[in-house]
Short mmCIF file of C-alpha atoms in Angstrom, two decimals:
data_model
loop_
_atom_site.label_atom_id
_atom_site.label_comp_id
_atom_site.label_asym_id
_atom_site.label_seq_id
_atom_site.Cartn_x
_atom_site.Cartn_y
_atom_site.Cartn_z
CA MET F 1313 -16.46 20.79 20.78
CA ALA F 1314 -12.78 20.47 19.84
CA MET F 1315 -11.74 17.97 17.19
CA ASP F 1316 -8.23 17.31 15.89
CA GLY F 1317 -7.36 17.39 12.20
CA GLY F 1318 -7.37 13.61 11.90
CA HIS F 1319 -10.98 13.45 13.07
CA LEU F 1320 -11.92 16.35 10.78
CA LEU F 1321 -10.52 14.44 7.82
CA VAL F 1322 -12.35 11.25 8.71
CA GLU F 1323 -15.60 13.14 9.21
CA GLY F 1324 -15.08 14.49 5.71
CA LEU F 1325 -14.70 10.93 4.44
CA LYS F 1326 -17.89 9.91 6.25
CA GLN F 1327 -19.74 12.73 4.50
CA GLU F 1328 -18.69 11.05 1.24
CA GLY F 1329 -20.10 7.71 2.38
CA VAL F 1330 -16.72 6.04 2.95
CA GLU F 1331 -16.92 2.81 4.94
CA VAL F 1332 -13.61 1.14 4.02
CA VAL F 1333 -10.13 2.56 3.45
CA PHE F 1334 -6.82 0.90 2.64
CA GLY F 1335 -3.44 1.85 4.04
CA LEU F 1336 -0.25 1.03 5.89
CA ALA F 1337 0.85 2.25 9.30
CA GLY F 1338 3.05 5.35 9.52
CA PHE F 1339 3.45 7.98 12.22
CA HIS F 1340 2.55 10.83 9.88
CA VAL F 1341 -0.97 9.41 9.40
CA SER F 1342 -1.57 7.91 12.86
CA PRO F 1343 -4.11 10.65 13.75
CA ILE F 1344 -6.18 9.62 10.71
CA PHE F 1345 -6.05 5.93 11.59
CA ASN F 1346 -7.04 6.71 15.17
CA ALA F 1347 -10.01 8.70 13.91
CA CYS F 1348 -11.04 5.84 11.59
CA LEU F 1349 -11.23 3.60 14.65
CA ASP F 1350 -13.44 6.10 16.46
CA ALA F 1351 -15.67 6.67 13.42
CA GLY F 1352 -16.21 3.01 12.58
CA ILE F 1353 -14.49 3.20 9.20
CA LYS F 1354 -12.85 -0.14 8.45
CA LEU F 1355 -9.12 0.14 7.76
CA ILE F 1356 -7.62 -2.71 5.76
CA ASP F 1357 -3.90 -2.38 6.45
CA VAL F 1358 -1.70 -3.98 3.81
CA ARG F 1359 1.93 -5.12 3.61
CA HIS F 1360 3.06 -2.63 0.95
CA GLU F 1361 1.67 0.74 -0.08
CA GLN F 1362 1.51 -0.30 -3.73
CA SER F 1363 -1.19 -2.77 -2.77
CA ALA F 1364 -3.10 -0.06 -0.90
CA ALA F 1365 -3.23 2.00 -4.08
CA HIS F 1366 -4.29 -1.00 -6.18
CA ALA F 1367 -6.94 -1.82 -3.58
CA ALA F 1368 -8.38 1.71 -3.74
CA ASP F 1369 -8.46 1.36 -7.52
CA GLY F 1370 -10.07 -2.08 -7.18
CA TRP F 1371 -12.69 -0.72 -4.79
CA ALA F 1372 -13.79 1.78 -7.44
CA ARG F 1373 -13.93 -0.95 -10.08
CA ALA F 1374 -15.93 -3.24 -7.79
CA THR F 1375 -18.39 -0.63 -6.47
CA GLY F 1376 -18.42 2.26 -8.93
CA LYS F 1377 -17.43 4.61 -6.07
CA PRO F 1378 -14.01 6.19 -5.45
CA GLY F 1379 -11.60 4.12 -3.38
CA VAL F 1380 -9.46 5.66 -0.64
CA CYS F 1381 -5.94 4.79 0.46
CA ILE F 1382 -3.99 6.47 3.26
CA VAL F 1383 -0.20 6.23 3.48
CA THR F 1384 2.60 7.88 5.37
CA ALA F 1385 4.87 10.65 4.11
CA GLY F 1386 7.79 10.31 1.71
CA PRO F 1387 8.41 6.65 0.85
CA GLY F 1388 4.84 5.80 1.78
CA VAL F 1389 3.66 7.98 -1.09
CA THR F 1390 6.45 6.99 -3.49
CA ASN F 1391 5.39 3.35 -3.09
CA THR F 1392 1.92 4.18 -4.42
CA VAL F 1393 3.06 5.74 -7.70
CA THR F 1394 2.59 2.58 -9.76
CA GLY F 1395 -0.93 2.14 -8.40
CA LEU F 1396 -1.74 5.76 -9.21
CA ALA F 1397 -0.42 5.31 -12.75
CA VAL F 1398 -2.64 2.27 -13.31
CA ALA F 1399 -5.74 4.15 -12.12
CA TYR F 1400 -4.81 7.30 -14.03
CA GLN F 1401 -4.42 5.51 -17.35
CA ALA F 1402 -7.66 3.57 -16.81
CA ASN F 1403 -9.61 6.70 -15.67
CA VAL F 1404 -10.50 5.15 -12.31
CA PRO F 1405 -11.59 7.54 -9.51
CA MET F 1406 -9.66 7.21 -6.25
CA VAL F 1407 -8.26 9.44 -3.51
CA LEU F 1408 -4.77 9.02 -2.11
CA ILE F 1409 -4.25 10.72 1.25
CA GLY F 1410 -0.58 11.13 2.09
CA GLY F 1411 1.18 12.21 5.23
CA LYS F 1412 3.50 15.21 5.20
CA GLU F 1413 6.17 16.58 7.52
CA PRO F 1414 4.96 19.19 10.05
CA PHE F 1415 4.77 22.75 8.75
CA MET F 1416 6.93 23.89 11.64
CA TYR F 1417 9.83 21.85 10.20
CA LEU F 1418 9.25 22.67 6.54
CA GLY F 1419 12.58 22.96 4.71
CA GLN F 1420 14.61 21.83 7.73
CA GLY F 1421 15.22 18.22 6.73
CA ALA F 1422 12.37 16.54 8.59
CA LEU F 1423 11.94 12.78 8.49
CA GLN F 1424 10.48 11.53 5.18
CA ALA F 1425 10.17 15.08 3.84
CA MET F 1426 10.04 15.47 0.07
CA ASP F 1427 7.96 17.07 -2.66
CA THR F 1428 5.48 14.22 -3.00
CA ALA F 1429 2.85 16.46 -4.61
CA GLY F 1430 5.34 17.22 -7.37
CA LEU F 1431 6.23 13.56 -7.68
CA VAL F 1432 2.66 12.39 -8.38
CA ARG F 1433 1.72 15.27 -10.68
CA THR F 1434 1.92 13.21 -13.87
CA VAL F 1435 -0.23 10.35 -12.52
CA THR F 1436 -3.01 12.27 -10.75
CA LYS F 1437 -5.69 14.70 -11.89
CA ALA F 1438 -4.96 17.12 -9.05
CA GLN F 1439 -2.73 17.52 -6.01
CA TYR F 1440 -3.85 19.37 -2.89
CA THR F 1441 -1.92 20.41 0.22
CA VAL F 1442 -3.90 21.53 3.26
CA TYR F 1443 -2.60 24.72 4.90
CA GLU F 1444 -5.23 25.31 7.58
CA ALA F 1445 -6.60 22.60 9.88
CA LYS F 1446 -10.20 23.80 9.95
CA ARG F 1447 -10.38 23.52 6.15
CA ILE F 1448 -9.46 19.82 6.04
CA PRO F 1449 -13.07 18.68 5.33
CA GLU F 1450 -13.27 21.17 2.45
CA TYR F 1451 -10.15 19.67 0.92
CA VAL F 1452 -11.62 16.19 1.21
CA SER F 1453 -14.65 17.37 -0.78
CA MET F 1454 -12.37 19.08 -3.31
CA ALA F 1455 -10.50 15.81 -3.82
CA TYR F 1456 -13.75 13.92 -4.36
CA ARG F 1457 -15.11 16.55 -6.73
CA GLU F 1458 -11.99 16.35 -8.87
CA ALA F 1459 -11.81 12.53 -8.80
CA LEU F 1460 -15.37 12.27 -10.13
CA SER F 1461 -15.71 15.31 -12.39
CA GLY F 1462 -15.21 15.22 -16.14
CA VAL F 1463 -12.90 12.31 -16.89
CA PRO F 1464 -12.53 10.44 -13.57
CA GLY F 1465 -9.14 9.64 -12.11
CA PRO F 1466 -6.93 9.58 -9.00
CA VAL F 1467 -6.40 12.66 -6.82
CA TYR F 1468 -3.69 13.30 -4.22
CA LEU F 1469 -4.36 15.05 -0.91
CA GLU F 1470 -1.59 15.64 1.64
CA VAL F 1471 -1.99 16.94 5.18
CA PRO F 1472 0.98 18.03 7.35
CA PHE F 1473 1.29 16.10 10.60
CA ASP F 1474 0.91 19.12 12.87
CA LEU F 1475 -2.41 20.01 11.23
CA LEU F 1476 -3.68 16.48 11.86
CA MET F 1477 -2.86 16.93 15.56
CA PHE F 1478 -4.16 20.50 15.78
CA PRO F 1479 -7.39 20.94 17.82
CA VAL F 1480 -10.17 22.76 15.97
CA ASP F 1481 -13.52 24.02 17.21
CA GLU F 1482 -15.93 21.88 15.20
CA LYS F 1483 -18.23 24.88 14.72
CA THR F 1484 -15.55 26.70 12.71
CA ALA F 1485 -15.12 23.88 10.20
CA TRP F 1486 -17.31 23.45 7.14
CA PHE F 1487 -18.38 19.93 6.19
CA PRO F 1488 -19.65 20.18 2.59
CA LYS F 1489 -22.75 18.08 1.96
CA SER F 1490 -24.58 19.35 -1.12
CA TYR F 1491 -21.78 20.62 -3.29
CA ARG F 1492 -21.44 18.20 -6.19
CA THR F 1493 -23.74 17.54 -9.13
CA GLU F 1494 -23.58 14.62 -11.52
CA VAL F 1495 -23.04 15.84 -15.05
CA ARG F 1496 -23.69 13.54 -18.00
CA THR F 1497 -23.37 14.94 -21.48
CA VAL F 1498 -24.68 13.84 -24.86
CA SER F 1499 -23.48 14.99 -28.26
CA GLU F 1500 -25.49 17.53 -30.23
CA PRO F 1501 -28.27 16.24 -32.50
CA SER F 1502 -26.37 16.83 -35.75
CA TYR F 1503 -23.62 14.44 -34.63
CA ILE F 1504 -26.16 11.88 -33.50
CA ALA F 1505 -27.76 12.11 -36.95
CA LYS F 1506 -24.37 11.61 -38.62
CA SER F 1507 -23.83 8.54 -36.43
CA ALA F 1508 -27.16 7.13 -37.59
CA ASP F 1509 -26.19 7.86 -41.21
CA LEU F 1510 -23.04 5.76 -40.79
CA ILE F 1511 -25.03 2.89 -39.32
CA GLU F 1512 -27.67 3.02 -42.06
CA ALA F 1513 -24.98 2.79 -44.72
CA ALA F 1514 -23.08 -0.06 -43.06
CA GLU F 1515 -23.28 -3.66 -44.21
CA ARG F 1516 -20.75 -5.22 -41.81
CA PRO F 1517 -20.71 -3.19 -38.57
CA ILE F 1518 -18.79 -4.26 -35.48
CA ILE F 1519 -18.99 -2.86 -31.93
CA ILE F 1520 -15.94 -2.90 -29.63
CA ALA F 1521 -16.68 -1.70 -26.10
CA GLY F 1522 -14.50 -1.05 -23.05
CA GLY F 1523 -14.75 0.06 -19.44
CA THR F 1524 -16.86 3.14 -20.16
CA VAL F 1525 -19.87 0.83 -20.42
CA ARG F 1526 -19.32 -0.17 -16.79
CA TRP F 1527 -18.86 3.38 -15.48
CA SER F 1528 -21.91 4.69 -17.36
CA GLN F 1529 -24.05 1.64 -16.53
CA ALA F 1530 -24.80 1.44 -20.23
CA GLU F 1531 -24.96 -2.34 -20.53
CA GLU F 1532 -28.63 -2.53 -21.58
CA ASP F 1533 -28.21 0.35 -24.01
CA LEU F 1534 -25.21 -1.34 -25.63
CA ILE F 1535 -27.16 -4.56 -26.08
CA LYS F 1536 -30.17 -2.68 -27.47
CA LEU F 1537 -28.09 -0.91 -30.12
CA ALA F 1538 -26.31 -4.13 -31.11
CA GLN F 1539 -29.64 -5.90 -31.58
CA GLN F 1540 -31.08 -2.91 -33.39
CA ILE F 1541 -28.27 -2.80 -35.97
CA ASP F 1542 -27.57 -6.56 -35.97
CA ALA F 1543 -23.92 -6.13 -35.01
CA PRO F 1544 -21.47 -8.29 -33.04
CA ILE F 1545 -20.16 -6.99 -29.71
CA TYR F 1546 -16.57 -7.51 -28.56
CA LEU F 1547 -15.51 -6.40 -25.09
CA ASN F 1548 -12.18 -5.06 -23.86
CA GLY F 1549 -10.76 -5.08 -20.33
CA MET F 1550 -13.22 -3.70 -17.79
CA GLY F 1551 -15.96 -3.97 -20.37
CA ARG F 1552 -15.97 -7.74 -19.91
CA GLY F 1553 -19.18 -8.90 -18.27
CA SER F 1554 -21.21 -6.04 -19.74
CA VAL F 1555 -22.89 -8.54 -22.08
CA PRO F 1556 -23.77 -12.08 -20.93
CA PRO F 1557 -21.54 -14.68 -22.62
CA ASP F 1558 -24.55 -16.55 -24.01
CA HIS F 1559 -26.08 -13.47 -25.66
CA PRO F 1560 -26.45 -13.93 -29.46
CA ASN F 1561 -24.66 -10.62 -30.16
CA PHE F 1562 -21.68 -11.41 -27.92
CA PHE F 1563 -18.43 -12.70 -29.43
CA SER F 1564 -14.92 -13.00 -28.03
CA LEU F 1565 -12.62 -15.13 -30.20
CA SER F 1566 -13.28 -13.80 -33.70
CA ARG F 1567 -12.54 -10.10 -33.32
CA GLY F 1568 -9.51 -10.03 -35.63
CA PRO F 1569 -11.14 -11.53 -38.73
CA THR F 1570 -14.44 -9.72 -38.12
CA LEU F 1571 -12.62 -6.41 -37.78
CA GLY F 1572 -10.69 -7.20 -40.94
CA LYS F 1573 -13.94 -7.38 -42.95
CA ALA F 1574 -15.85 -4.56 -41.22
CA ASP F 1575 -17.07 -1.48 -43.07
CA LEU F 1576 -18.04 0.30 -39.82
CA VAL F 1577 -16.31 0.09 -36.44
CA VAL F 1578 -18.22 1.48 -33.46
CA LEU F 1579 -15.71 2.11 -30.67
CA LEU F 1580 -17.27 2.64 -27.27
CA GLY F 1581 -14.95 3.74 -24.48
CA THR F 1582 -11.86 1.94 -25.71
CA PRO F 1583 -8.83 3.54 -27.38
CA MET F 1584 -7.17 2.49 -30.60
CA ASP F 1585 -4.09 1.36 -28.70
CA PHE F 1586 -1.92 -1.77 -28.88
CA ARG F 1587 -4.94 -3.95 -28.12
CA LEU F 1588 -6.60 -2.79 -31.34
CA GLY F 1589 -3.54 -2.64 -33.55
CA TYR F 1590 -3.29 1.15 -33.15
CA GLY F 1591 -6.28 1.52 -35.46
CA LYS F 1592 -4.28 0.16 -38.40
CA GLN F 1593 -3.24 -3.48 -38.09
CA LYS F 1594 -6.02 -5.77 -39.39
CA TRP F 1595 -8.25 -2.74 -40.03
CA PRO F 1596 -9.63 -2.33 -43.56
CA PRO F 1597 -8.19 0.93 -44.92
CA ASN F 1598 -11.58 2.30 -45.97
CA CYS F 1599 -13.77 1.25 -43.05
CA LYS F 1600 -15.74 3.97 -41.30
CA VAL F 1601 -15.20 4.72 -37.61
CA LEU F 1602 -17.75 5.96 -35.09
CA GLN F 1603 -15.98 6.60 -31.79
CA ILE F 1604 -17.75 7.39 -28.50
CA ASP F 1605 -15.65 8.30 -25.46
CA ARG F 1606 -15.79 10.47 -22.38
CA VAL F 1607 -12.10 11.34 -22.91
CA PRO F 1608 -11.78 13.92 -25.73
CA ASP F 1609 -8.10 13.13 -26.33
CA ILE F 1610 -8.96 9.51 -27.16
CA ILE F 1611 -11.10 10.46 -30.15
CA GLY F 1612 -9.18 10.03 -33.39
CA ARG F 1613 -5.92 8.95 -31.79
CA ASN F 1614 -3.91 6.81 -34.27
CA ARG F 1615 -6.66 6.85 -36.91
CA ASP F 1616 -9.09 9.36 -38.38
CA VAL F 1617 -12.71 8.93 -37.34
CA ASP F 1618 -15.79 9.72 -39.37
CA VAL F 1619 -17.82 10.75 -36.33
CA GLY F 1620 -16.54 11.35 -32.80
CA LEU F 1621 -18.97 11.68 -29.89
CA VAL F 1622 -17.61 13.00 -26.59
CA GLY F 1623 -19.74 12.34 -23.54
CA ASP F 1624 -21.62 9.75 -21.57
CA ALA F 1625 -21.83 6.31 -23.17
CA LYS F 1626 -25.35 5.61 -21.93
CA LEU F 1627 -26.85 8.88 -23.15
CA ASN F 1628 -25.12 8.74 -26.53
CA LEU F 1629 -26.18 5.14 -27.12
CA GLN F 1630 -29.75 6.04 -26.20
CA ALA F 1631 -29.68 9.03 -28.53
CA ILE F 1632 -28.42 6.96 -31.46
CA SER F 1633 -31.05 4.28 -30.85
CA ALA F 1634 -33.78 6.92 -30.65
CA GLU F 1635 -32.58 8.51 -33.90
CA LEU F 1636 -32.67 5.14 -35.65
CA ASP F 1637 -36.15 4.50 -34.28
CA SER F 1638 -37.32 7.87 -35.59
CA ARG F 1639 -36.20 6.75 -39.05
CA SER F 1640 -38.03 3.40 -38.69
CA TYR F 1641 -34.66 1.75 -39.20
CA LYS F 1642 -34.82 -1.98 -39.92
CA VAL F 1643 -32.05 -4.23 -41.14
CA ASP F 1644 -31.58 -7.78 -42.37
CA ARG F 1645 -27.93 -8.64 -42.77
CA GLY F 1646 -28.60 -12.03 -44.32
CA GLY F 1647 -26.66 -14.35 -42.06
CA TYR F 1648 -23.93 -11.88 -41.03
CA LEU F 1649 -23.96 -12.86 -37.35
CA GLU F 1650 -24.39 -16.52 -38.21
CA ALA F 1651 -21.19 -16.48 -40.25
CA ILE F 1652 -19.30 -14.85 -37.40
CA ARG F 1653 -20.73 -17.41 -34.98
CA LYS F 1654 -19.49 -20.19 -37.24
CA ASP F 1655 -16.00 -18.69 -37.21
CA GLU F 1656 -16.22 -18.22 -33.44
CA THR F 1657 -17.19 -21.86 -32.95
CA GLU F 1658 -14.37 -23.07 -35.17
CA ARG F 1659 -11.86 -21.02 -33.21
CA TYR F 1660 -13.18 -22.38 -29.95
CA GLN F 1661 -12.91 -25.92 -31.26
CA LYS F 1662 -9.25 -25.31 -32.05
CA MET F 1663 -8.68 -24.66 -28.33
CA VAL F 1664 -10.48 -27.81 -27.22
CA PRO F 1665 -7.43 -30.09 -27.45
CA ALA F 1666 -5.56 -27.75 -25.10
CA MET F 1667 -8.55 -27.37 -22.77
CA ASP F 1668 -8.97 -31.15 -22.61
CA ALA F 1669 -5.26 -31.95 -22.51
CA THR F 1670 -4.15 -34.70 -20.15
CA ASP F 1671 -0.54 -33.50 -20.17
CA SER F 1672 1.39 -33.22 -16.94
CA PRO F 1673 2.68 -30.58 -16.27
CA ILE F 1674 -0.64 -28.93 -17.01
CA ILE F 1675 -1.46 -26.69 -20.00
CA HIS F 1676 -2.64 -23.09 -19.39
CA HIS F 1677 -5.87 -23.73 -21.30
CA ARG F 1678 -6.69 -26.78 -19.19
CA MET F 1679 -6.30 -24.79 -15.99
CA ALA F 1680 -8.50 -21.97 -17.31
CA LYS F 1681 -11.22 -24.42 -18.34
CA ALA F 1682 -11.20 -26.01 -14.87
CA ILE F 1683 -11.66 -22.58 -13.31
CA ASP F 1684 -14.56 -21.83 -15.66
CA ASN F 1685 -16.16 -25.14 -14.68
CA VAL F 1686 -15.93 -24.46 -10.93
CA ILE F 1687 -16.85 -20.79 -10.53
CA ASP F 1688 -20.43 -19.54 -10.61
CA GLU F 1689 -21.95 -16.59 -12.47
CA ASP F 1690 -21.48 -14.33 -9.44
CA THR F 1691 -17.75 -14.94 -9.00
CA ILE F 1692 -15.41 -11.97 -9.34
CA VAL F 1693 -12.28 -12.96 -11.27
CA ILE F 1694 -9.03 -11.01 -11.16
CA GLY F 1695 -6.42 -11.87 -13.78
CA ASP F 1696 -2.87 -10.79 -12.95
CA GLY F 1697 -0.19 -11.93 -15.35
CA GLY F 1698 0.80 -12.16 -19.00
CA ASP F 1699 -0.02 -15.50 -20.59
CA ILE F 1700 -2.37 -16.16 -17.67
CA VAL F 1701 -4.59 -13.21 -18.62
CA ALA F 1702 -4.25 -13.72 -22.38
CA ILE F 1703 -5.41 -17.34 -22.21
CA SER F 1704 -7.93 -17.09 -19.38
CA SER F 1705 -9.79 -14.16 -20.89
CA LYS F 1706 -10.62 -16.37 -23.87
CA ILE F 1707 -11.94 -19.26 -21.77
CA ILE F 1708 -13.27 -18.02 -18.43
CA ARG F 1709 -16.78 -16.63 -18.95
CA ILE F 1710 -17.69 -13.42 -17.12
CA HIS F 1711 -21.41 -12.94 -16.59
CA LYS F 1712 -21.78 -9.56 -14.87
CA PRO F 1713 -20.31 -6.04 -15.08
CA GLY F 1714 -17.43 -5.36 -12.71
CA HIS F 1715 -16.72 -9.07 -12.26
CA TRP F 1716 -13.46 -9.07 -14.21
CA MET F 1717 -10.33 -7.03 -13.42
CA ASP F 1718 -6.93 -7.22 -15.07
CA PRO F 1719 -3.71 -5.17 -15.50
CA GLY F 1720 -5.51 -2.82 -17.89
CA PRO F 1721 -4.09 -0.48 -20.54
CA LEU F 1722 -0.88 0.12 -18.57
CA GLY F 1723 -0.23 -3.63 -18.52
CA CYS F 1724 0.92 -3.42 -14.91
CA LEU F 1725 1.65 -6.72 -13.20
CA GLY F 1726 1.10 -7.04 -9.46
CA VAL F 1727 -2.33 -5.38 -9.37
CA GLY F 1728 -4.19 -8.57 -8.51
CA ALA F 1729 -3.73 -8.88 -4.76
CA GLY F 1730 -4.96 -5.35 -4.10
CA TYR F 1731 -7.89 -5.78 -6.46
CA ALA F 1732 -8.82 -9.05 -4.75
CA LEU F 1733 -8.73 -7.49 -1.27
CA ALA F 1734 -11.01 -4.70 -2.45
CA ALA F 1735 -13.40 -6.98 -4.32
CA LYS F 1736 -13.90 -9.25 -1.31
CA ALA F 1737 -14.23 -6.33 1.10
CA ALA F 1738 -16.83 -4.72 -1.17
CA HIS F 1739 -18.71 -7.96 -1.87
CA PRO F 1740 -18.20 -10.36 1.05
CA ASP F 1741 -20.97 -12.67 -0.18
CA LYS F 1742 -19.38 -13.22 -3.59
CA LYS F 1743 -16.60 -15.65 -4.45
CA VAL F 1744 -13.38 -13.88 -5.41
CA LEU F 1745 -10.78 -15.72 -7.47
CA LEU F 1746 -7.34 -14.21 -7.98
CA LEU F 1747 -5.53 -15.79 -10.92
CA ASN F 1748 -1.79 -15.11 -10.65
CA GLY F 1749 1.19 -16.14 -12.65
CA ASP F 1750 4.08 -17.26 -10.48
CA GLY F 1751 5.91 -14.09 -11.46
CA THR F 1752 3.12 -11.80 -10.32
CA TRP F 1753 2.60 -13.78 -7.10
CA GLY F 1754 6.10 -12.75 -6.09
CA MET F 1755 5.22 -9.07 -6.40
CA ASN F 1756 2.41 -8.76 -3.86
CA GLY F 1757 1.67 -12.32 -2.77
CA MET F 1758 2.12 -11.48 0.90
CA GLU F 1759 -1.16 -9.59 0.73
CA LEU F 1760 -2.75 -13.00 1.25
CA GLU F 1761 -1.60 -12.54 4.85
CA THR F 1762 -3.55 -9.27 4.82
CA ALA F 1763 -6.59 -11.18 3.59
CA LEU F 1764 -6.20 -13.68 6.43
CA ARG F 1765 -5.92 -10.95 9.08
CA HIS F 1766 -9.03 -9.25 7.81
CA ASP F 1767 -11.03 -12.44 7.20
CA LEU F 1768 -11.30 -11.96 3.44
CA PRO F 1769 -11.43 -15.53 2.07
CA ILE F 1770 -9.89 -15.16 -1.38
CA VAL F 1771 -8.96 -18.13 -3.54
CA CYS F 1772 -5.64 -17.51 -5.28
CA VAL F 1773 -4.75 -19.76 -8.21
CA VAL F 1774 -1.07 -19.63 -9.18
CA GLY F 1775 -0.32 -20.69 -12.74
CA ASN F 1776 3.22 -21.81 -12.01
CA ASP F 1777 5.34 -22.26 -15.14
CA SER F 1778 8.61 -21.48 -13.35
CA GLY F 1779 9.26 -18.23 -15.14
CA TRP F 1780 8.13 -15.05 -16.82
CA GLY F 1781 6.46 -17.03 -19.57
CA GLN F 1782 5.16 -14.25 -21.80
CA ILE F 1783 8.68 -12.80 -21.99
CA ARG F 1784 10.57 -16.09 -22.03
CA THR F 1785 8.86 -17.55 -25.10
CA PRO F 1786 9.39 -14.64 -27.54
CA HIS F 1787 12.89 -14.04 -26.13
CA LYS F 1788 13.72 -17.66 -26.92
CA MET F 1789 12.32 -17.32 -30.44
CA VAL F 1790 14.32 -14.16 -31.16
CA TYR F 1791 17.62 -14.94 -29.44
CA GLY F 1792 17.63 -18.72 -29.05
CA LYS F 1793 17.06 -21.10 -26.16
CA ASP F 1794 20.67 -20.81 -25.01
CA LYS F 1795 20.32 -17.02 -24.57
CA LEU F 1796 17.54 -16.99 -21.97
CA ILE F 1797 18.22 -14.38 -19.31
CA SER F 1798 16.16 -12.95 -16.45
CA THR F 1799 13.12 -15.07 -17.32
CA GLU F 1800 13.64 -18.20 -15.22
CA LEU F 1801 12.12 -18.87 -11.80
CA GLN F 1802 11.97 -22.03 -9.74
CA TYR F 1803 8.90 -24.17 -9.12
CA THR F 1804 8.16 -22.61 -5.73
CA ARG F 1805 5.57 -24.16 -3.42
CA TYR F 1806 3.42 -21.06 -2.99
CA ASP F 1807 0.73 -23.27 -1.46
CA LYS F 1808 3.12 -24.06 1.41
CA ILE F 1809 3.75 -20.36 1.97
CA VAL F 1810 0.03 -19.73 2.32
CA GLU F 1811 -0.32 -22.72 4.64
CA ALA F 1812 2.47 -21.26 6.79
CA LEU F 1813 0.52 -18.00 6.97
CA GLY F 1814 -2.50 -19.93 8.26
CA GLY F 1815 -4.42 -20.45 5.03
CA HIS F 1816 -5.37 -23.45 2.91
CA GLY F 1817 -2.98 -24.84 0.29
CA GLU F 1818 -3.39 -27.15 -2.70
CA TYR F 1819 -0.64 -28.34 -5.05
CA VAL F 1820 -1.82 -29.68 -8.41
CA GLU F 1821 0.34 -31.54 -10.92
CA LYS F 1822 -2.29 -33.61 -12.76
CA PRO F 1823 -5.18 -32.12 -14.76
CA GLU F 1824 -7.76 -34.49 -13.28
CA ASP F 1825 -6.98 -33.02 -9.84
CA LEU F 1826 -7.68 -29.41 -10.84
CA GLU F 1827 -11.41 -29.14 -10.24
CA PRO F 1828 -11.46 -31.07 -6.94
CA ALA F 1829 -8.62 -28.87 -5.65
CA LEU F 1830 -10.41 -25.69 -6.69
CA GLN F 1831 -13.62 -26.84 -5.04
CA ARG F 1832 -11.78 -27.70 -1.79
CA ALA F 1833 -10.19 -24.25 -1.86
CA PHE F 1834 -13.57 -22.52 -2.05
CA ASP F 1835 -15.07 -24.89 0.52
CA SER F 1836 -12.28 -24.11 2.99
CA ASN F 1837 -13.89 -20.70 3.66
CA THR F 1838 -10.48 -19.18 4.27
CA VAL F 1839 -7.71 -17.72 2.16
CA ALA F 1840 -6.55 -20.48 -0.15
CA CYS F 1841 -3.77 -20.98 -2.68
CA VAL F 1842 -4.11 -23.51 -5.49
CA ASN F 1843 -0.60 -23.86 -6.90
CA VAL F 1844 -0.84 -25.37 -10.39
CA LYS F 1845 2.32 -26.72 -12.01
CA LEU F 1846 2.17 -25.58 -15.64
CA ASP F 1847 4.19 -26.71 -18.62
CA PRO F 1848 6.60 -23.92 -19.70
CA GLU F 1849 6.56 -25.33 -23.24
CA GLY F 1850 2.81 -25.94 -23.38
CA LEU F 1851 1.71 -22.79 -25.18
CA GLU F 1852 4.28 -23.23 -27.93
CA ARG F 1853 3.25 -26.82 -28.40
CA TYR F 1854 -0.49 -26.17 -28.58
CA GLN F 1855 -0.82 -22.79 -30.27
CA GLY F 1856 2.58 -21.50 -31.32
CA MET F 1857 3.63 -17.92 -30.81
CA LYS F 1858 1.12 -15.27 -31.85
CA GLY F 1859 -0.65 -12.25 -30.53
CA TYR F 1860 2.13 -10.70 -28.46
CA ALA F 1861 1.64 -6.98 -28.06
CA PHE F 1862 5.19 -5.92 -28.79
#
């Protein structure tokens, strides 16, 4: 039976268990889209290729499986570069399939012809070009193998248009099935023993964990070790939700002062980057460091470590716990956690005036508290913005792994719409809340039309402070209020835009109207926009300027 290259590629995707792909129409990939239709693979077609890449990334974050996006040649691929960079820096597995000019016109100036494989080389683990139609399924498996092996990440696969159209006898093609093994590594016993030595000697340990906990499904092992050594847990980025917010070892507001007094820092899958003061700011000069990461290059970056464990988070945590058990390790830290809890409570109380504020326009904290009051423990929350993410991550409680997504270590704005599409497509029975700033809404806000077309009822909350708030405030402090430039936006009625698209809109100016508006948005069972008018001066008034990364 003859099968064209497009169908061969899609059969390769089916072998990998793919049910949903993201993309945007383009003639170079039409044979693939046609084959998706025949194979029953759902194609969520977006309004800009950047969103397709973010959605593939978001699919991996929401499901733990690689996401797939398919875009046309040339500018279709160039538009995905930002999305690839976000996934690459966060070690998220995804496969980008790009169109390519026909081989028969190679080097002759064909439409949308360019060296896209060369372009994406710095933001992908590998780049593959198919040269023979019957081998297309093999290349699909190669892309998946690379995306998932070692340190996960994005992979680029391009297929020339004439190969996608070329008929192939199905019997001559190989569809790999049993070709990939899951490899999880644990450090050698001597390093595990050294890790236990550090813990035994510590009086004020602290654990800071990131997204590796999610990828390794090491949540229970993290909690066990924290309880075993009586240490506080702080979570970064994708790590949020790995520990329930009401767990006695979980803390979120007191990391700075706790870190400043620590004599042992256990870093689990999170780098010593700007979020952790580059391993220097607020760190005691003589504190010990135990770092566990699947990325070898992360170990010891910016600060020396006493023990570095490269490998799977789950297995290494289990090995350390077992080593401590073998030593009959017991500890009584004499009120250590209680003192941190007291500090945590005091810091929370300092936010209460802002969370309860009756000001109009509304304060960021008040909006975040209303969201926390309305969502349930199963809601997936996507934060996309500057101040929006900084404030909301302190107030909105995340109860489960994979239920929080944000711009990540690259700090890329505009990721939210793609993440939200993927989260709702992956988990149609869960509520999905996209929390945008008004600046980030303008980047990919039209993807709410995509959500409407594909019946993905997302609730988008726009924190509308008429500007790029996280840039505007420090710029004003450094250069003066009369020197503001490129930071001002108007109070746009984003809710009206969504209504015009066919969705549900809410405009909120008074804090007492927040929760009813949010509830109506969820109850609408369609794509909804809750446009909240925020006070541009509110953060300065309630908390001053502190904590900016730069």
